[in-house]
PDB file of N, CA and C in Angstrom:
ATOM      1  N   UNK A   1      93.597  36.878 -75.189  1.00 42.00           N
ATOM      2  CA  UNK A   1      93.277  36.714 -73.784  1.00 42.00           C
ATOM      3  C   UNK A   1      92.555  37.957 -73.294  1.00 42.00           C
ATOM      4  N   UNK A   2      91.370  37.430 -72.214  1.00 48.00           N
ATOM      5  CA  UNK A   2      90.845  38.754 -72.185  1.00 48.00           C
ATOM      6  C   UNK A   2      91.670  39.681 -70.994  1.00 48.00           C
ATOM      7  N   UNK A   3      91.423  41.158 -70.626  1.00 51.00           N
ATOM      8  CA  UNK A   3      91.780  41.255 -69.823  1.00 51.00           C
ATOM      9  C   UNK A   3      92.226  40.909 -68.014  1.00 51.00           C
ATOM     10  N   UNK A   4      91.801  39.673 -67.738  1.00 52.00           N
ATOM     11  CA  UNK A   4      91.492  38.907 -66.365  1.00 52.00           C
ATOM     12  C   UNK A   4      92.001  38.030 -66.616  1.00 52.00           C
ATOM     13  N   UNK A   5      92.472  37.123 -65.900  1.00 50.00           N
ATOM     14  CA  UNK A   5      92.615  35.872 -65.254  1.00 50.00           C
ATOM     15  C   UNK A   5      92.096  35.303 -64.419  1.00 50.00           C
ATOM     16  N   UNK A   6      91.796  34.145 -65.542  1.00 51.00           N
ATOM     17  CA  UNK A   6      90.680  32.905 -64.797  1.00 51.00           C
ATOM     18  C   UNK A   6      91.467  32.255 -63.282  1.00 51.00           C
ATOM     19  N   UNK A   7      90.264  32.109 -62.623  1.00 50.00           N
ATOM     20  CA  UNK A   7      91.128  31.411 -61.334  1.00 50.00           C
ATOM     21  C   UNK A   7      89.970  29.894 -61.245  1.00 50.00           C
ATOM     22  N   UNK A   8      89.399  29.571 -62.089  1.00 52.00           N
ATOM     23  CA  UNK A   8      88.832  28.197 -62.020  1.00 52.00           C
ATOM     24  C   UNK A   8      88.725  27.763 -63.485  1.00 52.00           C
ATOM     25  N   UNK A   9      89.071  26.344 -63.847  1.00 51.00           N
ATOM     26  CA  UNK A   9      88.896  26.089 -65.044  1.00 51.00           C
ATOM     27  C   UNK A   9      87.708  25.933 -65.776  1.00 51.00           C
ATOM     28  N   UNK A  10      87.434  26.474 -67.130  1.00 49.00           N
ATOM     29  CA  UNK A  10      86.637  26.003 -68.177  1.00 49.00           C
ATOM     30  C   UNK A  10      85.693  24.920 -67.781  1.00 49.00           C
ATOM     31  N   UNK A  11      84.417  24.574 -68.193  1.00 45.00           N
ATOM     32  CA  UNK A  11      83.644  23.209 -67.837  1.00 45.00           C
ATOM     33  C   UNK A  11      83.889  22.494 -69.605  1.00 45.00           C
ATOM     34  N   UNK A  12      84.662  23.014 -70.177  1.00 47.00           N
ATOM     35  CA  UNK A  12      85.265  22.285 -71.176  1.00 47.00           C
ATOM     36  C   UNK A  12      86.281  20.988 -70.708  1.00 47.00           C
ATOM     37  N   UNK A  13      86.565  19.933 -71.326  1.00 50.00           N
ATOM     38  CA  UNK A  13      87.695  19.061 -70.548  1.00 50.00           C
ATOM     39  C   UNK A  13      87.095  18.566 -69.467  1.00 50.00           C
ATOM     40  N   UNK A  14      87.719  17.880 -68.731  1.00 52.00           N
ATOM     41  CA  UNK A  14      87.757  17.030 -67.340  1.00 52.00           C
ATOM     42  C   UNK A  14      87.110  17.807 -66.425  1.00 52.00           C
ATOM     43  N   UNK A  15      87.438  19.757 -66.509  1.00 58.00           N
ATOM     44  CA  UNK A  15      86.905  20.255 -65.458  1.00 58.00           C
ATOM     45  C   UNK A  15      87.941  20.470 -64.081  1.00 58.00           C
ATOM     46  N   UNK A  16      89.186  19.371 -64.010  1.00 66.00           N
ATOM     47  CA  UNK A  16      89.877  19.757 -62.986  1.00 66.00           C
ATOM     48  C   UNK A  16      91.155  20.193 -62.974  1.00 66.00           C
ATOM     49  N   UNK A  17      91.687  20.121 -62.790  1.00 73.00           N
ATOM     50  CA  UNK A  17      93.404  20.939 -62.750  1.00 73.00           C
ATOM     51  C   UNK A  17      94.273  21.446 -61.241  1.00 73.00           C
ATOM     52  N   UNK A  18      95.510  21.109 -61.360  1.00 80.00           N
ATOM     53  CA  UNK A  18      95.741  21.891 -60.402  1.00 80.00           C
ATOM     54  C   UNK A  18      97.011  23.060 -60.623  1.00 80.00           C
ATOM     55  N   UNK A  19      96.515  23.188 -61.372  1.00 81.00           N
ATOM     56  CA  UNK A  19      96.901  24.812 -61.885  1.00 81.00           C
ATOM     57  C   UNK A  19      96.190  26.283 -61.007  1.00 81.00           C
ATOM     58  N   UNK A  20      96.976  26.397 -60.826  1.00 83.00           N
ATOM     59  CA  UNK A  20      96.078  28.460 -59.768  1.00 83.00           C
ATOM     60  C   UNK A  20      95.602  29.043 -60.620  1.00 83.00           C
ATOM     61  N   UNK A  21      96.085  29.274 -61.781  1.00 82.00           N
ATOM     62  CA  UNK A  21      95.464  30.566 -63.188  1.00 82.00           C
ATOM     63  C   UNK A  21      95.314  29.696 -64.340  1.00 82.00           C
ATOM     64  N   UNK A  22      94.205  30.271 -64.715  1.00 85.00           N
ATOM     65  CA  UNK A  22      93.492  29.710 -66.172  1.00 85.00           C
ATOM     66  C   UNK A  22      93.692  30.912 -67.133  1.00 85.00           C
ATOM     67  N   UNK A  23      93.866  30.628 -68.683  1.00 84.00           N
ATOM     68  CA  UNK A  23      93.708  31.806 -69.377  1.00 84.00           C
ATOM     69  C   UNK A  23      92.302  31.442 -70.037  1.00 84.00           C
ATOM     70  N   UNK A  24      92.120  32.491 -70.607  1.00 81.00           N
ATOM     71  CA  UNK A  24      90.604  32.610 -71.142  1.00 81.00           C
ATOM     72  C   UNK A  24      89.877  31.589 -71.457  1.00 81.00           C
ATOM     73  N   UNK A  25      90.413  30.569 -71.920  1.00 83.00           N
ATOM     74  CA  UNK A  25      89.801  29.106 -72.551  1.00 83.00           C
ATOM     75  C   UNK A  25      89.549  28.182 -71.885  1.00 83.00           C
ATOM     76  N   UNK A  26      90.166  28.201 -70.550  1.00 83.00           N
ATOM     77  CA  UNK A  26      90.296  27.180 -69.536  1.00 83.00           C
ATOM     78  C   UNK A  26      91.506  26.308 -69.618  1.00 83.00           C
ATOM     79  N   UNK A  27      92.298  26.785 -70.501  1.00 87.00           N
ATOM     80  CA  UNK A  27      93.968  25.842 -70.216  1.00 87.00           C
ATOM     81  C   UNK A  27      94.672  26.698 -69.137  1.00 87.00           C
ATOM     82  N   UNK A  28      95.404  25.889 -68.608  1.00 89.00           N
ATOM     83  CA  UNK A  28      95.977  26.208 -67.539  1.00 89.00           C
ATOM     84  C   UNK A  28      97.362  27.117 -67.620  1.00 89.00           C
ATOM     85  N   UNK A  29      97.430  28.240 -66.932  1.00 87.00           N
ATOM     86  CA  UNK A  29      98.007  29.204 -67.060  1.00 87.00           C
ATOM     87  C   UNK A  29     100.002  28.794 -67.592  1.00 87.00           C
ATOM     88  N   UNK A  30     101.033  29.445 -67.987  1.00 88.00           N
ATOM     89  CA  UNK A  30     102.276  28.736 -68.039  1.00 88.00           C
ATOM     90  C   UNK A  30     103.200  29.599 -67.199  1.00 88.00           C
ATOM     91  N   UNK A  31     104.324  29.076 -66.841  1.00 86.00           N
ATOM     92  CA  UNK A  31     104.991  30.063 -66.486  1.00 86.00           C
ATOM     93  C   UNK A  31     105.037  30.968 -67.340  1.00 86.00           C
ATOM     94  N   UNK A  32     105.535  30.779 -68.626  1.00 89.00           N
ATOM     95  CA  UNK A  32     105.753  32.271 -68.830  1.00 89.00           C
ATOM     96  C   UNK A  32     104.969  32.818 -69.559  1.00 89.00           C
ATOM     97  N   UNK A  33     103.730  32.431 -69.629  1.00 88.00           N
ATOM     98  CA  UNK A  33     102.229  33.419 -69.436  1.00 88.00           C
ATOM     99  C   UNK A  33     102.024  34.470 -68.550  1.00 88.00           C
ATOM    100  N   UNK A  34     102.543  33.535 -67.093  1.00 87.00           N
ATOM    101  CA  UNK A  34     102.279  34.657 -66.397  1.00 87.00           C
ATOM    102  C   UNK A  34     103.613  35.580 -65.935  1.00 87.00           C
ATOM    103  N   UNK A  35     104.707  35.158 -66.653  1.00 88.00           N
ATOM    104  CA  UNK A  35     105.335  36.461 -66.238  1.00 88.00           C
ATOM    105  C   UNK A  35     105.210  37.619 -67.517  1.00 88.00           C
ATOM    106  N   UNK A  36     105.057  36.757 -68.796  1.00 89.00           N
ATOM    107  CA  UNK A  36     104.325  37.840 -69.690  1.00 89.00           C
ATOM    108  C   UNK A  36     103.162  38.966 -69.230  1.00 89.00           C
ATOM    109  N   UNK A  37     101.973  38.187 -68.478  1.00 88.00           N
ATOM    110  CA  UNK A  37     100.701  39.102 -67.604  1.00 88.00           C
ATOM    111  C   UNK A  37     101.692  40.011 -66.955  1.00 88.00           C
ATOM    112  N   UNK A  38     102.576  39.581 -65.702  1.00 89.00           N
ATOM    113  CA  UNK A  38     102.684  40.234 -65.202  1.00 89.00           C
ATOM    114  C   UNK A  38     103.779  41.564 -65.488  1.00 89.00           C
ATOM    115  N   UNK A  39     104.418  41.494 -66.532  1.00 90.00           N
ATOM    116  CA  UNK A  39     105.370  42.631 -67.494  1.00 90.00           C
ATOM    117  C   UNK A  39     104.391  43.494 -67.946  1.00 90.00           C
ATOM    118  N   UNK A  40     103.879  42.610 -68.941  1.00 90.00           N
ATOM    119  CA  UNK A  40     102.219  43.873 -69.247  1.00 90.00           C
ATOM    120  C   UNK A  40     101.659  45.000 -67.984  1.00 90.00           C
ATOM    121  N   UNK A  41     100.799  43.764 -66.753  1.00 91.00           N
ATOM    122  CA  UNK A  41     100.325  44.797 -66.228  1.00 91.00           C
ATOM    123  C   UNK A  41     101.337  45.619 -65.455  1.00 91.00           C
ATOM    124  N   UNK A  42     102.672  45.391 -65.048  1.00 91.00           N
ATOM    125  CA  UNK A  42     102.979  46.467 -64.549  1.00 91.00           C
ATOM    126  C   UNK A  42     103.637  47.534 -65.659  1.00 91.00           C
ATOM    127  N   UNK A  43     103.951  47.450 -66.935  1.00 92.00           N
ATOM    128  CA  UNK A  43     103.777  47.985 -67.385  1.00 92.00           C
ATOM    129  C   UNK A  43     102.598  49.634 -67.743  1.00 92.00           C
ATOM    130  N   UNK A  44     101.571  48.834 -67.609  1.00 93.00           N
ATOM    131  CA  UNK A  44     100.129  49.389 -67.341  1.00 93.00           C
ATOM    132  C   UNK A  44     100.003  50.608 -66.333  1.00 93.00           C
ATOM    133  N   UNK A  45     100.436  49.751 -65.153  1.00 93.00           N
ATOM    134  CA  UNK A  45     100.574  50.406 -63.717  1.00 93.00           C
ATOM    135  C   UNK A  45     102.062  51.370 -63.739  1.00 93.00           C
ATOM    136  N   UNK A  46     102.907  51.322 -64.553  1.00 93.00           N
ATOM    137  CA  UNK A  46     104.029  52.434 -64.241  1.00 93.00           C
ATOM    138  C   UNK A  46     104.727  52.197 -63.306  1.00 93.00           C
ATOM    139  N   UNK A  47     105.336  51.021 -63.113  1.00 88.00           N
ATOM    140  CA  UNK A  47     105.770  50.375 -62.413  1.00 88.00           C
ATOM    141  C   UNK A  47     107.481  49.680 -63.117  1.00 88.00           C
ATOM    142  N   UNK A  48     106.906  50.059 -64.086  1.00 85.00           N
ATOM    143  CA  UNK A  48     108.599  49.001 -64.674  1.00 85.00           C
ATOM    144  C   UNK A  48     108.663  48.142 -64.531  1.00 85.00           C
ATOM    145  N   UNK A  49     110.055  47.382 -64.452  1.00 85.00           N
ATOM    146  CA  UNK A  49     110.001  45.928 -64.461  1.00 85.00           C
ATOM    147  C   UNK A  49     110.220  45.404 -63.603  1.00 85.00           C
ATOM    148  N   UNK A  50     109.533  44.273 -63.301  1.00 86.00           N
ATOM    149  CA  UNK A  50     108.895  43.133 -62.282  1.00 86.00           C
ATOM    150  C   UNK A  50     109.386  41.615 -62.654  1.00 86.00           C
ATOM    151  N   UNK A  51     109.700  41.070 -61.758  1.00 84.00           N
ATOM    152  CA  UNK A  51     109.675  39.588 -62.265  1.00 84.00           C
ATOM    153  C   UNK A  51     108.618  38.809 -61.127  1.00 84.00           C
ATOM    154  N   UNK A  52     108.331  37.741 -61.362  1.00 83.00           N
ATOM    155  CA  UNK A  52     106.843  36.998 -60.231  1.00 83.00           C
ATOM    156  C   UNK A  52     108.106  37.056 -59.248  1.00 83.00           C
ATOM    157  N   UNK A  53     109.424  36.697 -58.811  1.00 84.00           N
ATOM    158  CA  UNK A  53     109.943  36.153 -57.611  1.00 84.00           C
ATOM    159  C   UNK A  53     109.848  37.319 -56.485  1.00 84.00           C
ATOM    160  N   UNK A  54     109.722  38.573 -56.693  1.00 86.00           N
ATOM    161  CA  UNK A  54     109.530  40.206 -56.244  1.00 86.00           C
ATOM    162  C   UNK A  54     107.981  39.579 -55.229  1.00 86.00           C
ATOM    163  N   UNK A  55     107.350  39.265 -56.100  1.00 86.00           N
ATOM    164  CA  UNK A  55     105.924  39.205 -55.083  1.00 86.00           C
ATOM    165  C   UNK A  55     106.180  38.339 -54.088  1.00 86.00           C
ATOM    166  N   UNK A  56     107.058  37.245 -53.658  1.00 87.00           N
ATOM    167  CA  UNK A  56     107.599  36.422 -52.891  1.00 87.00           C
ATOM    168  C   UNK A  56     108.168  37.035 -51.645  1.00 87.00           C
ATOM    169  N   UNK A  57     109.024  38.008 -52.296  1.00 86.00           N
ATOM    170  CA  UNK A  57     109.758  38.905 -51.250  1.00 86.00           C
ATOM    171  C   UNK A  57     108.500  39.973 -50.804  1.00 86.00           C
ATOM    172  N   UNK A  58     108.027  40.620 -51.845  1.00 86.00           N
ATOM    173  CA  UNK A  58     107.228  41.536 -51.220  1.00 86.00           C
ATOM    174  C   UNK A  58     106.088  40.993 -49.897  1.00 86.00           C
ATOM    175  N   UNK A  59     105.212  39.677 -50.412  1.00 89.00           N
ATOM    176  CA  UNK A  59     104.091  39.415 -49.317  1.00 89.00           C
ATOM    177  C   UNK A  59     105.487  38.451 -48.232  1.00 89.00           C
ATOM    178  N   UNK A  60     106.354  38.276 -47.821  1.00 88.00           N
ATOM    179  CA  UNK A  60     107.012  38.049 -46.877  1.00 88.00           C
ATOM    180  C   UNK A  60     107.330  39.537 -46.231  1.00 88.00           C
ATOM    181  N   UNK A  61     107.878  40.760 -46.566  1.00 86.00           N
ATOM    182  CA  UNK A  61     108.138  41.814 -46.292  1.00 86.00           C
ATOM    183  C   UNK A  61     106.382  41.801 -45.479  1.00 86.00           C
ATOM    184  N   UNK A  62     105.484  42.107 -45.754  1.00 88.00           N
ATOM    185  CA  UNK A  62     104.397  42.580 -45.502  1.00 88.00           C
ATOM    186  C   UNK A  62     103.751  41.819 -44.608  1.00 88.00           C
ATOM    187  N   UNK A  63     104.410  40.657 -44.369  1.00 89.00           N
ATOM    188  CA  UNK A  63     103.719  39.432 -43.836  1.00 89.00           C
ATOM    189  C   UNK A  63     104.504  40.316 -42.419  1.00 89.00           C
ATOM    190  N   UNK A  64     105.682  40.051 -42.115  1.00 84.00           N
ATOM    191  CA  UNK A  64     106.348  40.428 -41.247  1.00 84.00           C
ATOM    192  C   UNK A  64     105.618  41.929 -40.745  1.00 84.00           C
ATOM    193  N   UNK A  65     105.515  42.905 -41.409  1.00 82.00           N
ATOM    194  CA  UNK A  65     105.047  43.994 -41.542  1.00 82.00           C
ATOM    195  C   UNK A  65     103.570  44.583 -40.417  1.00 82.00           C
ATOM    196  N   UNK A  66     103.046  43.213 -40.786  1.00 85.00           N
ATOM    197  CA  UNK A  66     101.770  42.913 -40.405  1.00 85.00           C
ATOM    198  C   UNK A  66     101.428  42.034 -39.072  1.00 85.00           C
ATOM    199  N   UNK A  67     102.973  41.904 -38.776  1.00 83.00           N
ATOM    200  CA  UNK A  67     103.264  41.326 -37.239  1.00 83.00           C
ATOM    201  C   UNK A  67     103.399  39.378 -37.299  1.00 83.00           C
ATOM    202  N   UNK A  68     103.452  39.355 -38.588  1.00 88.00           N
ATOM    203  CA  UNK A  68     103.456  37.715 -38.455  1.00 88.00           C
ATOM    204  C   UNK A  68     104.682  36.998 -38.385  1.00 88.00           C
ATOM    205  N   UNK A  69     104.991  36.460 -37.848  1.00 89.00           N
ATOM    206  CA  UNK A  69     105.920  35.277 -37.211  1.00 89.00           C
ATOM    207  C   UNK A  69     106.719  34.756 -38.170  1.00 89.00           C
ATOM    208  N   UNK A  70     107.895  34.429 -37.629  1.00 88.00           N
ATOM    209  CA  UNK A  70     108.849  33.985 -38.841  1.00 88.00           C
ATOM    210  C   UNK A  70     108.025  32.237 -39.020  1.00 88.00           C
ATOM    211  N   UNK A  71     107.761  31.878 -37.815  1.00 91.00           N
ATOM    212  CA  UNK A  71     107.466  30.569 -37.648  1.00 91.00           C
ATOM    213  C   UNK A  71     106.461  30.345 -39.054  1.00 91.00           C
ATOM    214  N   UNK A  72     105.371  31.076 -39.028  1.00 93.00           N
ATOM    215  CA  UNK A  72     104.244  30.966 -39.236  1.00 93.00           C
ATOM    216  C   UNK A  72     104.245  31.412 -40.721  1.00 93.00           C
ATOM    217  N   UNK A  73     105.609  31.814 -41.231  1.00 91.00           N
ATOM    218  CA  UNK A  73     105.690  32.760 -42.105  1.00 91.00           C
ATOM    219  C   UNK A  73     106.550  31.468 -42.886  1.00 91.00           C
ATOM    220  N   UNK A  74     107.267  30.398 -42.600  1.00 92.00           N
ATOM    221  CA  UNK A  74     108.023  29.120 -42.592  1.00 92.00           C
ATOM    222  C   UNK A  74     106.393  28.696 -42.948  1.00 92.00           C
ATOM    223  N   UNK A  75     105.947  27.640 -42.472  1.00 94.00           N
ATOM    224  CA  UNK A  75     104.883  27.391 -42.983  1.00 94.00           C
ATOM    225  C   UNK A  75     104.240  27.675 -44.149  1.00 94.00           C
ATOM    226  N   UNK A  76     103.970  28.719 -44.418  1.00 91.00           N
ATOM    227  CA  UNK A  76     102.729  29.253 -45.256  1.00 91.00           C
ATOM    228  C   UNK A  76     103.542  29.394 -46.415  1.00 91.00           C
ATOM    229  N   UNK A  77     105.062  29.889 -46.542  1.00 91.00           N
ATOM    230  CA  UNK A  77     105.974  29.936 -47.719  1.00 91.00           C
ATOM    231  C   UNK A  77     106.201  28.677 -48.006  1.00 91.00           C
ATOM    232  N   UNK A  78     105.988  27.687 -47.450  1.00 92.00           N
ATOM    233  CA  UNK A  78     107.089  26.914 -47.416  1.00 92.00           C
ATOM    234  C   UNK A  78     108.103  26.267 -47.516  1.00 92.00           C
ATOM    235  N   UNK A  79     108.536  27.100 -46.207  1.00 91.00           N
ATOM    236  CA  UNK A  79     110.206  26.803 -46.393  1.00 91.00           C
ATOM    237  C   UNK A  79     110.507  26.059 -44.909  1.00 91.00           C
ATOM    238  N   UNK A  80     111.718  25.547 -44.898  1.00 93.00           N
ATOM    239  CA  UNK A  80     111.901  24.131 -43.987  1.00 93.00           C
ATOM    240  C   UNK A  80     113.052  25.441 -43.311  1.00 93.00           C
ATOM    241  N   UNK A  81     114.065  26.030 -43.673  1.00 92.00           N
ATOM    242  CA  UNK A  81     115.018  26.687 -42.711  1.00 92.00           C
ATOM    243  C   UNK A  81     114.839  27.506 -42.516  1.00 92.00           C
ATOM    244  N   UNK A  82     114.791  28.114 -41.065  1.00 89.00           N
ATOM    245  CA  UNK A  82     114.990  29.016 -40.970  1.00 89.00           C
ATOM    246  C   UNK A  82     115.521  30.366 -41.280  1.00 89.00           C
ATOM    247  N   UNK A  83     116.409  29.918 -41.923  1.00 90.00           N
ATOM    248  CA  UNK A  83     117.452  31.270 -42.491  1.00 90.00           C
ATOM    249  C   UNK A  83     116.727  31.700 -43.930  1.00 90.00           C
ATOM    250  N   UNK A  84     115.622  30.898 -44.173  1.00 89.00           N
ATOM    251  CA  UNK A  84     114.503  31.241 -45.109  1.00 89.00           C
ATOM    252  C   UNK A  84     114.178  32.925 -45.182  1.00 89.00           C
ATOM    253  N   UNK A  85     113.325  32.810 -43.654  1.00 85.00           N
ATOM    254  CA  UNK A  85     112.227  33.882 -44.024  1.00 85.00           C
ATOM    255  C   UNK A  85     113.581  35.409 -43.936  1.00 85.00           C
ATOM    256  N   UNK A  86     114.466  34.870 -42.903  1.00 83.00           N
ATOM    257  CA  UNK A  86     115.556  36.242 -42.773  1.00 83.00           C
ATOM    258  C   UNK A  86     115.722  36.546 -44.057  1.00 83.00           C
ATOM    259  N   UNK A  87     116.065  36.051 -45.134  1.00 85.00           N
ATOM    260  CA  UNK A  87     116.515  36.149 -46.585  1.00 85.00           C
ATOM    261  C   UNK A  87     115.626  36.627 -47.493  1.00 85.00           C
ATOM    262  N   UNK A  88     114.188  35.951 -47.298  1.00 82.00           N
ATOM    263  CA  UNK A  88     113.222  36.937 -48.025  1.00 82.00           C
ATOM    264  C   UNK A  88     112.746  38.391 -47.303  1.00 82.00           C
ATOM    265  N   UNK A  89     113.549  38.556 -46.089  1.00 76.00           N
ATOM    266  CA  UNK A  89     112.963  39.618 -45.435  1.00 76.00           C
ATOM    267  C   UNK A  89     114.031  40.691 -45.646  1.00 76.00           C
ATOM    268  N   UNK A  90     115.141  40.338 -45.621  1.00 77.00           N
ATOM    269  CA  UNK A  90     116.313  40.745 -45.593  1.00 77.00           C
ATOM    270  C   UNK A  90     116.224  42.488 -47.248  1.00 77.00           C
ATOM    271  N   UNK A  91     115.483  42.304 -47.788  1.00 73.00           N
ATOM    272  CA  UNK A  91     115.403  43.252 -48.747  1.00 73.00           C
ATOM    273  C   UNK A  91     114.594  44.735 -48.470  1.00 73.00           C
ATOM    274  N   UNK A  92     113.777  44.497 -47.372  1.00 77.00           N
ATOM    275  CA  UNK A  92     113.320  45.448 -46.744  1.00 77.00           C
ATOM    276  C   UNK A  92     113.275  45.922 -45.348  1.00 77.00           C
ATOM    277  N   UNK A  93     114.350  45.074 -44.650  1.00 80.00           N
ATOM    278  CA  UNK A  93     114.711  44.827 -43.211  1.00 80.00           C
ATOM    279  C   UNK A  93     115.214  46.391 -42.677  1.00 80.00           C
ATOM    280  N   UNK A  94     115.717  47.177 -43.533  1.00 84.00           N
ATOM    281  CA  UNK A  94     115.384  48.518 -43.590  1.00 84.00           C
ATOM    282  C   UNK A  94     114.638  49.231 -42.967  1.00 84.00           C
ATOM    283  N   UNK A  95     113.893  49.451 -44.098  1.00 83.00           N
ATOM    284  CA  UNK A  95     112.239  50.243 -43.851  1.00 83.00           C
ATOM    285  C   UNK A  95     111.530  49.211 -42.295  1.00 83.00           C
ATOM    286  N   UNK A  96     111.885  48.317 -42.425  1.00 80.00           N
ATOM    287  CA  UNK A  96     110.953  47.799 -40.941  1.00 80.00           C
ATOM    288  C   UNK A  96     111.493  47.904 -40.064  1.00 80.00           C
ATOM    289  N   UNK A  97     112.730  48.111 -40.067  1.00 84.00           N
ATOM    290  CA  UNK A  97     113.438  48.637 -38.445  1.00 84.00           C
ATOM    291  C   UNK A  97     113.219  50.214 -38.616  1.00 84.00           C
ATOM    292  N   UNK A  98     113.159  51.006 -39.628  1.00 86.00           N
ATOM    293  CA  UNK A  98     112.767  52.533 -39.265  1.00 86.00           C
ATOM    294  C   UNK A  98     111.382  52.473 -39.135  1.00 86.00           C
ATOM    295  N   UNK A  99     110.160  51.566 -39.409  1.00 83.00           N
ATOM    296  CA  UNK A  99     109.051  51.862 -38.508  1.00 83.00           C
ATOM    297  C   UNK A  99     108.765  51.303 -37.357  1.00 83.00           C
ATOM    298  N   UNK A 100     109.728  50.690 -36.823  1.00 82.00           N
ATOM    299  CA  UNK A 100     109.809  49.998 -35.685  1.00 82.00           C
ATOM    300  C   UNK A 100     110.538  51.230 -34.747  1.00 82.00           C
ATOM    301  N   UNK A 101     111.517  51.967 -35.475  1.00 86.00           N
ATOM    302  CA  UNK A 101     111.982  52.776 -34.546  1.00 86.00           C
ATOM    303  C   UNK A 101     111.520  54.474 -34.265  1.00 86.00           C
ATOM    304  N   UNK A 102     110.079  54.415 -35.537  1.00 84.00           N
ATOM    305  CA  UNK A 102     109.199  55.494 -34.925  1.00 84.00           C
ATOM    306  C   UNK A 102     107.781  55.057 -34.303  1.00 84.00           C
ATOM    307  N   UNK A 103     107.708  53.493 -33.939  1.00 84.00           N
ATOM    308  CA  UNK A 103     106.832  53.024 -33.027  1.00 84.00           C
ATOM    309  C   UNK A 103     107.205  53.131 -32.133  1.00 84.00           C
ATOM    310  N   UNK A 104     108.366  52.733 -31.579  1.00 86.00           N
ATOM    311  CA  UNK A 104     108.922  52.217 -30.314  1.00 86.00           C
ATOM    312  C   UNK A 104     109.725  53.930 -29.903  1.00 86.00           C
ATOM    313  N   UNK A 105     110.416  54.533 -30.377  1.00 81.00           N
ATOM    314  CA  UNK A 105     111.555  55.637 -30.527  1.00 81.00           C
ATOM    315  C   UNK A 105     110.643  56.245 -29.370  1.00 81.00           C
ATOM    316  N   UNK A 106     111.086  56.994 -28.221  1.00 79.00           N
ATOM    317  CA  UNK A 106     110.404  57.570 -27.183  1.00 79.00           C
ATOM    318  C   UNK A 106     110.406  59.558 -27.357  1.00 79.00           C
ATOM    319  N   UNK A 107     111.462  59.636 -28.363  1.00 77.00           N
ATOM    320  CA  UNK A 107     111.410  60.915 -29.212  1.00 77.00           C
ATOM    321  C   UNK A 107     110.523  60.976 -30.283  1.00 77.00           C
ATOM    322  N   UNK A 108     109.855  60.231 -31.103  1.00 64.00           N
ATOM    323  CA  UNK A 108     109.213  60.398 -31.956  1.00 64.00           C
ATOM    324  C   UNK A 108     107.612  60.302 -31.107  1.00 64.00           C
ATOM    325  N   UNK A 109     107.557  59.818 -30.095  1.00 64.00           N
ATOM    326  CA  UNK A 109     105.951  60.120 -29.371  1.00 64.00           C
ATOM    327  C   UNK A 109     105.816  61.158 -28.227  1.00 64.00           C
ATOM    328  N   UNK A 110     106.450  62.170 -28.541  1.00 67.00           N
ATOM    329  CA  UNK A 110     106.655  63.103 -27.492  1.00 67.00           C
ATOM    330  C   UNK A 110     105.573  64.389 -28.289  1.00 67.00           C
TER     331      UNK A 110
END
């Protein structure tokens, strides 16, 4: 496999798929292709170990981060309960109330 991942299939075959990642040939990516990719590259990156469900939590963390709506944040994950996005948020709910409380903190803008 080369270094990249295909994000449209091969004009080998049918041509269509609904697969997100292609590997080099145009077959459609597997699960555990890509959690293999993704061990490698963070490997690469010095990062240690990763599993794909981390990026779930992480772009929800960031989503929020970035001022977006639980509503809207339900949607786009999709997830039907509410007690959804609290749970994927819930791992860095932390760090976003301490930059919330040197946005807002009336001692820290003095």
């Amino acid at each position: 496999m080369s270094g990249r991942v295909k994000t449209t299939p091969s004009e080998e075959g049918s041509g269509h798929s609904d697969a997100l990642w292609f590997r080099a040939r145009g077959k459609p990516l597997t699960a555990s292709g890509l959690y293999q990719m993704l061990e490698r590259r963070a490997k690469q990156a010095g990062i240690g170990h990763i599993h794909p469900h981390q990026l779930r939590h992480t772009s929800a963390h960031n989503w929020r981060v970035a001022g977006g709506s639980e509503s809207d944040a339900m949607v786009l994950f999709g997830w039907v309960s509410p007690e959804m996005p609290r749970r994927y948020g819930r791992s860095a709910e932390v760090e976003r109330a301490q930059m919330a409380a040197r946005r807002i903190s009336p001692a820290d803008r003095l």
